[in-house]
XYZ file of C-alpha atoms in Angstrom:
649
model
C -148.158 11.994 173.070
C -150.566 12.451 170.463
C -149.951 11.053 167.009
C -149.335 14.599 165.423
C -147.016 15.549 167.933
C -144.879 12.386 167.402
C -144.870 12.944 163.754
C -143.597 16.558 164.058
C -140.856 15.490 166.568
C -139.725 12.796 164.156
C -139.552 15.167 161.208
C -137.714 17.895 163.333
C -135.284 15.182 164.559
C -134.536 14.135 161.077
C -134.184 17.300 159.247
C -131.212 19.512 159.315
C -131.534 22.515 161.405
C -129.986 25.599 159.731
C -130.165 29.491 160.008
C -129.987 31.406 163.178
C -130.990 27.902 165.152
C -127.910 26.060 163.770
C -126.211 24.148 166.381
C -122.757 24.983 165.083
C -121.015 27.941 163.652
C -120.065 25.874 160.486
C -123.646 25.126 159.674
C -124.368 28.940 160.270
C -121.930 30.083 157.934
C -122.907 27.366 155.294
C -126.490 28.616 155.758
C -125.454 32.199 155.037
C -123.273 31.523 152.005
C -126.074 29.537 150.319
C -128.511 32.519 151.144
C -126.848 35.755 150.922
C -127.306 38.113 148.033
C -123.349 38.731 147.935
C -122.284 36.540 145.110
C -118.766 35.975 146.166
C -119.913 34.179 149.480
C -122.356 31.831 147.554
C -119.686 30.914 145.064
C -117.370 29.754 147.583
C -119.780 26.975 148.721
C -121.341 25.838 145.333
C -118.199 25.954 143.368
C -116.828 22.518 142.312
C -113.258 21.954 142.382
C -110.436 23.066 145.222
C -108.952 25.474 142.817
C -112.009 27.432 142.096
C -112.952 27.482 145.818
C -109.648 28.924 146.567
C -109.872 31.603 143.902
C -113.251 32.810 145.086
C -112.032 32.680 148.468
C -109.080 35.252 147.361
C -111.351 37.439 145.373
C -113.870 37.771 148.299
C -111.167 38.560 150.853
C -109.573 40.977 148.407
C -112.877 42.879 148.016
C -113.479 42.814 151.587
C -110.117 44.585 152.054
C -110.631 47.047 149.367
C -114.088 48.253 150.882
C -112.524 48.551 154.347
C -109.479 50.608 152.910
C -112.034 52.864 151.010
C -114.262 53.118 153.828
C -111.347 54.156 156.093
C -110.460 56.984 153.521
C -113.976 58.185 153.298
C -114.199 58.326 157.196
C -110.908 60.372 157.305
C -112.103 62.717 154.628
C -115.407 63.362 156.572
C -113.354 65.021 159.157
C -111.402 67.423 156.812
C -112.734 70.852 155.949
C -112.892 72.873 152.975
C -111.602 76.473 153.074
C -113.819 79.272 151.135
C -113.023 82.975 150.887
C -115.649 85.493 150.132
C -115.145 89.093 149.596
C -117.938 91.567 150.337
C -117.990 95.141 149.511
C -120.097 96.838 152.111
C -120.262 99.525 154.840
C -117.885 98.357 157.421
C -117.971 98.751 161.199
C -115.118 100.774 162.577
C -112.759 98.932 165.211
C -112.179 99.963 168.880
C -108.881 101.912 168.852
C -107.130 102.168 172.149
C -104.121 104.787 172.427
C -101.528 104.890 175.252
C -98.596 106.935 176.181
C -95.455 104.884 176.340
C -94.536 106.695 179.624
C -97.359 105.509 181.941
C -97.278 108.291 184.746
C -95.801 111.773 184.770
C -92.499 111.739 186.117
C -93.253 114.961 188.351
C -96.245 113.111 189.999
C -94.347 109.858 190.959
C -90.813 111.222 191.574
C -91.428 111.203 195.376
C -92.529 107.552 195.155
C -89.443 106.582 193.139
C -86.973 108.854 194.762
C -84.762 106.337 196.708
C -84.937 103.864 193.569
C -83.876 106.469 191.173
C -80.943 107.385 193.621
C -79.811 103.636 193.964
C -80.160 103.541 190.217
C -77.852 106.593 189.595
C -75.355 105.296 192.046
C -75.222 101.982 190.193
C -74.565 103.535 187.181
C -72.001 105.939 188.736
C -69.989 102.766 190.103
C -70.115 100.730 186.988
C -69.853 103.403 184.287
C -68.036 106.406 186.137
C -70.954 108.821 185.463
C -69.977 111.611 185.116
C -66.356 110.807 185.994
C -63.953 109.252 183.547
C -63.062 105.649 183.765
C -59.616 106.429 185.017
C -60.749 108.649 188.012
C -63.598 105.724 188.805
C -60.772 103.108 189.158
C -58.933 105.422 191.343
C -61.697 106.135 193.640
C -62.705 103.729 196.581
C -65.848 101.895 196.788
C -66.667 103.428 200.151
C -66.840 107.125 198.586
C -70.108 105.690 196.688
C -71.770 104.853 199.827
C -71.137 107.956 201.647
C -74.643 109.446 202.812
C -76.956 106.790 201.818
C -77.961 103.252 202.850
C -78.860 100.941 200.016
C -82.191 99.477 200.417
C -83.240 98.091 197.071
C -80.029 96.457 196.341
C -80.018 94.527 199.660
C -83.126 92.652 198.358
C -81.856 92.176 194.750
C -78.088 92.890 194.508
C -76.572 93.882 191.352
C -73.597 92.140 190.572
C -70.725 92.145 188.352
C -69.353 88.952 186.838
C -65.950 88.266 185.591
C -65.189 85.444 183.055
C -61.963 84.398 184.846
C -63.607 84.109 188.225
C -65.931 81.109 188.361
C -68.679 81.063 191.041
C -67.867 84.817 192.293
C -69.143 88.190 191.645
C -68.482 91.789 192.758
C -71.165 93.610 194.485
C -72.150 97.070 193.016
C -72.196 99.094 196.255
C -69.868 97.517 198.605
C -67.105 96.429 195.899
C -66.526 93.258 197.704
C -66.595 89.959 196.203
C -69.103 87.469 196.854
C -69.843 83.600 196.309
C -72.378 83.009 193.891
C -74.454 79.762 194.418
C -77.034 78.323 192.521
C -77.744 78.374 188.680
C -76.546 81.251 186.365
C -78.968 81.888 183.700
C -77.948 84.206 181.019
C -81.029 86.106 179.680
C -79.558 87.243 176.411
C -79.193 83.987 174.902
C -80.992 81.621 177.227
C -77.906 79.267 177.947
C -76.637 78.487 181.438
C -73.065 79.882 180.759
C -71.421 83.183 180.550
C -69.413 83.852 177.308
C -68.388 87.634 177.696
C -65.674 88.844 179.704
C -67.820 90.902 182.042
C -71.489 90.795 182.227
C -74.073 92.545 184.877
C -76.967 90.623 186.687
C -78.644 90.333 189.814
C -79.350 87.207 192.184
C -82.777 85.967 193.300
C -83.259 83.603 196.199
C -86.357 81.586 197.697
C -87.817 82.281 201.194
C -85.243 80.032 202.878
C -82.221 81.335 200.692
C -81.447 77.662 200.040
C -82.427 77.875 196.351
C -80.885 80.738 194.325
C -80.756 81.674 190.639
C -78.397 84.522 189.078
C -79.848 86.025 186.204
C -77.196 87.936 183.839
C -77.329 90.287 180.926
C -74.820 90.826 177.958
C -75.793 94.663 178.536
C -75.504 96.667 181.549
C -78.530 98.687 180.158
C -80.771 95.516 180.066
C -79.665 94.340 183.506
C -80.577 97.708 185.124
C -83.561 98.197 183.283
C -84.780 94.796 184.395
C -83.757 95.539 187.923
C -85.562 98.990 188.150
C -88.706 97.445 186.573
C -89.177 94.659 189.433
C -88.696 97.443 192.072
C -90.995 99.550 190.213
C -93.735 97.010 189.890
C -93.297 96.509 193.650
C -93.780 100.260 194.446
C -96.746 100.922 192.293
C -98.710 97.663 193.376
C -98.895 99.422 196.680
C -100.525 102.371 195.192
C -104.231 102.887 195.287
C -106.053 102.714 191.530
C -107.580 105.958 192.008
C -104.160 107.761 192.816
C -102.528 106.155 189.709
C -105.249 107.422 187.578
C -104.515 110.922 188.610
C -100.932 110.579 188.414
C -101.310 109.522 184.425
C -102.285 111.614 181.569
C -105.994 112.693 181.121
C -107.953 112.539 177.842
C -107.672 116.438 177.399
C -103.919 116.499 177.763
C -103.209 113.113 175.552
C -105.799 114.318 172.702
C -105.038 117.709 171.069
C -107.256 117.086 167.986
C -109.837 114.588 166.524
C -111.541 113.939 163.587
C -113.605 110.857 162.422
C -115.128 110.433 158.917
C -114.771 113.962 158.194
C -116.579 114.955 161.538
C -114.918 116.427 164.519
C -114.517 114.654 168.019
C -113.045 115.279 171.459
C -112.028 113.679 174.503
C -115.792 112.439 175.032
C -115.605 110.038 172.405
C -112.769 108.188 174.233
C -113.235 105.688 177.329
C -110.877 105.472 180.054
C -108.848 102.227 180.135
C -106.212 101.754 182.871
C -103.350 99.686 182.158
C -100.671 98.684 185.085
C -97.729 99.194 182.901
C -98.919 101.921 180.577
C -101.035 104.033 182.856
C -104.121 105.861 181.453
C -105.167 104.539 178.097
C -108.069 105.786 175.778
C -110.322 103.706 173.740
C -112.230 105.205 170.757
C -115.434 103.728 169.551
C -115.700 101.329 172.581
C -118.557 98.931 173.377
C -119.739 101.225 176.078
C -120.816 103.762 173.286
C -124.525 103.524 172.393
C -123.778 102.824 168.656
C -120.946 101.342 167.090
C -119.480 103.754 164.530
C -118.890 102.960 160.780
C -117.438 104.249 157.969
C -118.790 104.656 154.525
C -115.733 105.167 152.367
C -112.082 104.066 152.243
C -109.199 106.484 152.483
C -107.475 108.403 155.115
C -110.084 111.316 154.746
C -112.695 108.948 156.180
C -110.818 107.246 159.176
C -109.678 108.534 162.584
C -107.286 111.403 162.693
C -105.694 112.522 166.102
C -102.770 114.579 167.153
C -101.475 113.388 170.564
C -99.405 115.104 173.075
C -96.545 112.943 174.042
C -94.769 115.639 176.702
C -91.493 114.170 176.580
C -90.340 116.186 179.692
C -92.480 113.983 181.869
C -90.958 110.786 181.007
C -89.224 108.531 183.653
C -85.540 108.087 182.274
C -84.971 104.648 183.648
C -88.452 102.907 182.826
C -88.864 103.667 179.254
C -86.054 104.496 177.055
C -88.238 105.709 173.710
C -90.713 108.428 173.101
C -94.149 108.018 171.446
C -97.420 106.238 171.952
C -98.717 102.858 171.405
C -101.862 102.152 169.491
C -103.800 98.708 169.491
C -106.798 98.111 166.933
C -109.179 95.555 168.180
C -112.800 94.454 168.621
C -115.339 96.389 170.810
C -115.318 93.270 173.291
C -111.864 92.355 173.064
C -109.198 93.211 175.649
C -106.477 95.392 174.300
C -102.995 93.753 174.820
C -100.682 96.773 174.863
C -97.597 95.091 175.371
C -98.096 92.094 173.089
C -99.717 93.640 169.911
C -99.279 97.379 170.192
C -97.971 99.624 167.416
C -95.571 102.247 168.431
C -96.276 105.941 167.080
C -93.176 108.148 166.511
C -92.924 111.909 167.650
C -92.364 114.472 165.188
C -94.009 112.201 162.526
C -97.469 111.339 160.948
C -98.218 107.674 161.189
C -100.610 106.452 158.678
C -102.011 102.862 159.182
C -104.342 101.373 156.608
C -106.709 98.505 157.568
C -107.951 95.306 155.672
C -110.699 93.467 157.523
C -110.637 89.725 157.518
C -113.228 87.706 159.424
C -112.387 84.136 160.173
C -114.811 81.267 161.020
C -113.476 77.760 162.005
C -115.388 74.755 162.877
C -115.106 73.134 166.267
C -114.984 69.522 167.063
C -114.499 66.944 165.714
C -113.147 69.111 162.926
C -110.655 71.309 165.051
C -109.682 71.919 168.808
C -111.104 75.372 168.465
C -113.835 76.809 171.217
C -116.771 78.929 170.636
C -116.771 80.863 173.739
C -114.209 79.661 176.232
C -116.721 77.857 178.165
C -115.344 74.336 177.669
C -111.919 75.557 178.595
C -110.956 74.706 182.254
C -109.221 78.195 182.696
C -111.142 80.946 184.492
C -111.378 84.035 182.454
C -110.177 87.113 184.601
C -110.500 89.529 181.924
C -113.736 91.447 181.541
C -113.584 90.690 177.834
C -114.657 88.040 175.436
C -112.575 84.752 175.122
C -109.164 84.576 173.107
C -106.144 82.401 173.182
C -104.031 85.309 174.660
C -106.744 85.900 177.412
C -106.596 82.051 178.465
C -102.839 81.938 178.400
C -102.531 85.135 180.628
C -105.177 83.882 183.053
C -103.712 80.662 183.177
C -100.341 82.309 184.028
C -101.975 84.478 186.667
C -103.791 81.799 188.121
C -100.901 79.679 188.564
C -98.959 82.790 190.062
C -101.478 82.995 192.831
C -101.176 79.409 193.631
C -97.523 79.139 193.744
C -96.291 82.419 194.930
C -99.485 83.552 197.011
C -99.791 86.990 195.041
C -100.548 88.133 191.458
C -98.217 89.632 188.891
C -98.507 93.541 188.675
C -98.862 93.852 184.913
C -102.127 91.642 184.747
C -105.647 91.818 186.057
C -106.361 90.665 189.387
C -107.904 87.173 190.204
C -110.971 87.165 192.703
C -109.430 87.219 196.228
C -105.876 87.856 195.050
C -103.462 90.921 195.745
C -100.631 92.206 193.987
C -97.150 91.073 194.817
C -95.123 93.261 197.070
C -91.813 92.445 199.071
C -93.533 93.830 202.187
C -95.998 90.961 202.142
C -94.252 88.270 200.127
C -90.438 89.005 200.540
C -89.229 86.637 197.796
C -91.938 86.786 195.199
C -89.498 87.779 192.411
C -87.640 84.537 192.799
C -91.057 82.733 192.430
C -92.077 84.869 189.598
C -88.988 84.176 187.437
C -89.104 80.540 188.133
C -92.736 80.359 187.198
C -92.210 82.663 184.028
C -89.406 80.072 182.821
C -91.510 77.244 183.285
C -94.410 79.114 181.441
C -92.112 79.812 178.477
C -90.853 76.101 178.172
C -94.364 74.958 178.447
C -94.110 73.150 181.821
C -97.329 74.425 183.420
C -99.762 72.974 180.809
C -101.200 76.605 179.798
C -100.329 75.825 176.095
C -102.001 72.413 176.059
C -105.279 73.467 177.633
C -105.842 76.881 175.928
C -107.703 76.744 172.703
C -108.109 79.007 169.813
C -111.326 80.834 169.320
C -113.467 79.671 166.665
C -114.542 82.927 165.153
C -112.313 86.273 165.188
C -111.703 89.452 163.359
C -108.353 90.563 162.364
C -107.158 93.605 160.708
C -104.165 93.758 158.533
C -102.232 96.526 159.126
C -100.085 98.635 156.527
C -97.842 101.310 158.158
C -96.307 104.274 156.595
C -94.370 107.338 158.038
C -93.656 110.919 156.998
C -92.332 113.819 158.835
C -94.475 116.068 160.617
C -94.736 119.034 160.722
C -92.775 120.150 157.949
C -90.254 122.783 158.196
C -92.431 125.349 156.493
C -95.781 124.532 158.431
C -94.353 124.428 161.909
C -94.221 127.941 162.059
C -97.780 128.509 162.146
C -99.046 125.191 163.158
C -97.295 124.843 166.588
C -98.279 128.229 167.699
C -101.804 127.397 167.117
C -101.683 124.069 168.730
C -99.929 125.833 171.703
C -102.907 127.931 172.083
C -105.462 125.380 171.609
C -103.710 123.362 174.736
C -103.074 126.527 176.460
C -105.883 125.487 179.289
C -103.973 122.252 179.766
C -100.342 123.054 179.553
C -98.323 126.274 180.309
C -95.430 125.751 177.739
C -94.621 126.069 174.115
C -94.996 122.960 172.256
C -92.241 121.919 170.018
C -92.375 118.997 167.281
C -90.796 116.361 169.605
C -93.732 116.700 171.839
C -96.445 115.751 169.188
C -97.224 112.956 167.206
C -100.151 112.592 164.478
C -102.087 109.352 163.802
C -104.353 108.528 160.908
C -106.424 105.164 160.834
C -108.482 104.262 158.173
C -109.803 101.578 155.937
C -107.751 101.240 152.567
C -111.019 100.018 150.921
C -114.331 98.579 152.160
C -113.631 94.961 150.910
C -114.236 92.589 153.571
C -112.531 89.233 153.258
C -114.409 86.343 155.076
C -112.673 83.075 155.650
C -114.989 80.148 156.189
C -114.716 76.487 156.895
C -117.296 73.972 155.874
C -117.153 70.206 156.058
C -115.758 68.496 152.938
C -118.039 65.711 153.210
C -121.757 65.745 154.626
C -123.406 62.622 156.099
C -125.790 62.045 152.964
C -122.526 62.074 150.829
C -120.349 59.709 153.229
C -123.497 57.200 153.132
C -123.595 57.347 149.254
C -119.884 56.774 149.021
C -120.136 53.688 151.251
C -122.947 52.339 149.023
C -120.977 52.949 146.126
C -118.036 51.036 147.472
C -120.384 48.206 148.583
C -121.830 48.031 145.360
C -118.604 48.090 143.471
C -116.777 45.187 145.006
C -119.477 43.125 146.770
C -122.696 43.900 144.915
C -124.098 44.677 148.389
C -126.956 47.140 149.558
C -128.021 48.259 152.908
C -130.209 45.199 153.243
C -126.964 42.852 152.882
C -125.149 44.921 155.467
C -127.936 44.457 158.003
C -127.989 40.882 157.029
C -124.346 40.582 157.718
C -124.562 42.331 161.065
C -127.424 40.131 162.227
C -125.498 36.960 161.194
C -121.953 37.688 162.219
C -122.823 39.851 165.324
C -126.066 38.301 166.765
C -126.312 34.702 165.776
C -122.579 34.023 165.772
C -122.622 35.067 169.462
C -125.728 33.565 169.995
C -124.656 29.994 169.121
C -121.337 30.643 171.262
C -123.535 31.794 174.230
C -125.956 28.669 173.776
C -122.995 26.315 173.539
C -121.520 27.712 176.764
C -124.974 28.011 178.700
C -125.454 24.048 177.724
C -121.962 23.470 179.264
C -122.757 25.365 182.185
C -125.981 23.526 182.751
C -124.082 20.034 182.380
C -121.604 21.168 184.847
C -124.111 22.011 187.250
C -126.349 18.754 186.963
C -123.004 16.671 187.526
C -122.277 18.877 190.673
C -126.057 18.633 191.976
C -126.244 14.722 191.381
C -125.762 12.313 194.385
C -122.581 10.224 194.161
C -123.324 6.711 192.787
C -122.709 3.777 195.510
C -119.778 1.193 194.733
C -121.093 -2.026 193.760
C -119.957 -4.954 196.224
C -116.935 -6.927 195.323
C -117.545 -10.140 193.754
C -115.877 -13.220 195.398
C -112.985 -14.763 193.658
C -112.002 -18.164 193.545
C -109.190 -17.732 195.922
C -111.436 -16.091 198.407
C -113.411 -19.383 198.825
C -111.690 -21.048 201.990
C -112.861 -24.550 200.775
C -110.485 -24.109 197.828
C -107.620 -23.407 200.407
C -107.237 -26.996 200.858
C -105.901 -28.168 197.777
C -104.710 -26.461 194.743
C -106.138 -29.440 192.525
C -109.264 -28.983 191.031
C -112.413 -30.403 192.883
C -113.923 -33.704 192.498
C -117.604 -34.480 192.543
C -117.582 -35.348 196.231
C -115.534 -32.510 197.262
C -117.777 -30.295 195.315
C -120.804 -31.510 197.375
C -119.307 -30.131 200.424
C -118.555 -26.518 198.743
C -120.576 -23.784 200.631
C -123.364 -22.125 198.696
C -122.509 -18.923 196.900
C -123.444 -15.750 198.676
C -126.790 -14.196 197.626
C -127.949 -17.217 195.808
C -131.253 -19.020 196.454
C -131.695 -22.985 196.409
C -134.118 -23.884 193.693
C -137.355 -25.313 194.993
C -140.518 -26.834 193.546
C -141.696 -24.880 190.638
C -145.152 -23.043 191.007
C -148.257 -24.953 189.711
C -149.433 -24.466 186.139
C -152.768 -22.765 186.877
C -154.069 -23.064 183.247
C -153.865 -26.721 183.338
C -155.673 -26.626 186.671
C -158.432 -24.735 184.928
C -158.586 -27.178 182.026
C -158.609 -30.279 184.464
C -161.771 -28.581 186.363
C -163.367 -28.005 183.250
C -162.842 -31.454 182.084
C -164.080 -32.733 185.522
C -167.127 -30.740 185.177
C -167.690 -32.081 181.502
C -167.437 -35.875 182.951
C -170.186 -34.700 185.414
C -172.674 -33.734 182.865
C -171.858 -36.815 180.771
C -172.689 -38.960 183.791
C -176.174 -37.162 184.290
C -177.100 -37.875 180.770
C -176.462 -41.402 181.201
C -178.576 -41.709 184.088
C -181.464 -40.115 182.347
């Protein structure tokens, strides 16, 4: 080794190794405390006295805890939002308005399809309430007279039953009058409990395919029970009718709309778009997205909104399907599906209904601030509606998809999923039991739809203020009704009366649009600035100090541990690979010498001469000659020869 390398190795061996190359964690921590810019850590090392050192340790740990607490609060506040409300005064787009008659189809057009069902419904009312006979006469008549001339078809599939409080587990059939045993659960629809409290209630029983599982649904009122029973059979019948035929059986736009005005300009049926709803028949949408331009209004007030007079035609109402008269109106966006049954506003006949609107537009922040969705693309539910995403669309799509999976068919009141058919008991005999069980699970949030569906991040909402007034007045109806009858003479052949008409006014109360917008409470820049303020306040740190902490405590700390473990692994491997050391031969002991077995006394000089030599020993011989002495003697003899020659001369 060169002299320079020797000096360098000696200096390196004698000087202490510090910093990231320190061999132990203790030396690394000491090096960090002496060289860091955070004053607390340095004072822990350089302070004299145990008390001062303990105080500085306490101060430093307290400061670190406060920093962590404040930074955690800053992180949590970063995911909060601030809400700002802005009010704009400008020209507003008019929303889409969908109008439906409460009665879906003309009674004269569907009477032939529903004749058997209505006959059994009337007989059920007669047997239960004695229409038109008195109750005393009904009690005297036998149940067999009720069944003369007819064979109940619908009651065989879903029997109507009368339950008595004093006869548990038994019920009386509407048509046969015989008592039958009721198995399975009894679900009281009125209060959603599993027992019956009233003395006598009406209901019906639904069973699965193998009739092993049954559920009986009871109602506190016979009206609700019969209407629900009628509605189930009605959906089953109408599900088998082609769509084109159902459109022809419902109301046309010319029949429904008598007069129309918008923003002071006359309009007619051509400004409305047909929308067929399974449970409400033909509905018509004003200012739909299919129009070339979206209409807007320039002023607030009833004079600048939509004004229509509707022909309700009460004579064509189905007496068992609907029990009220009027129409339903839904105000929605142009790309939004009109949920008539969920959010529809009912309009009374012989009244003018004024609906004032206030527009509110909301914008929410998506993740990580909330669980809303922009367009529904991140929701694992297929949208079966031809409309923009909304929470209602997701829930209904989820239920309809589950309906197809569990029951094998789709529920009639919602759109059809791809490659699915509406339920009817010709193809699916027990779909009603499956539907009721699935709907009950949906309401109790057992299907998982409520947890999967998300709210839309942006939406428009119209706050409605409704007011009513009698229309037409007693004075004006004398001339108004004859004029409207003349206008509708091409569509109807009867004289109009006030109960056949309804007037509707929809308008903006003012042109103030309220916008509710969410924005992050903190930005990234503000969050970093707050972090720096906390570090500087409690530890006098900067970003460089944070990087230094990361380097020492996360890189150097683990590198020392890794080096130590690697060294232990190398030593273990070296010991495993090294050959085993041979055992040293056993040295003979005194008792192993056979000569000593003669006598236990110590050997004498003569006996010691007869002892055998020790193993592995050499007998000393003649020592080697001293060659240096030989050389000297040779040199001395030569010197003598030279002396003799001189003497001779």
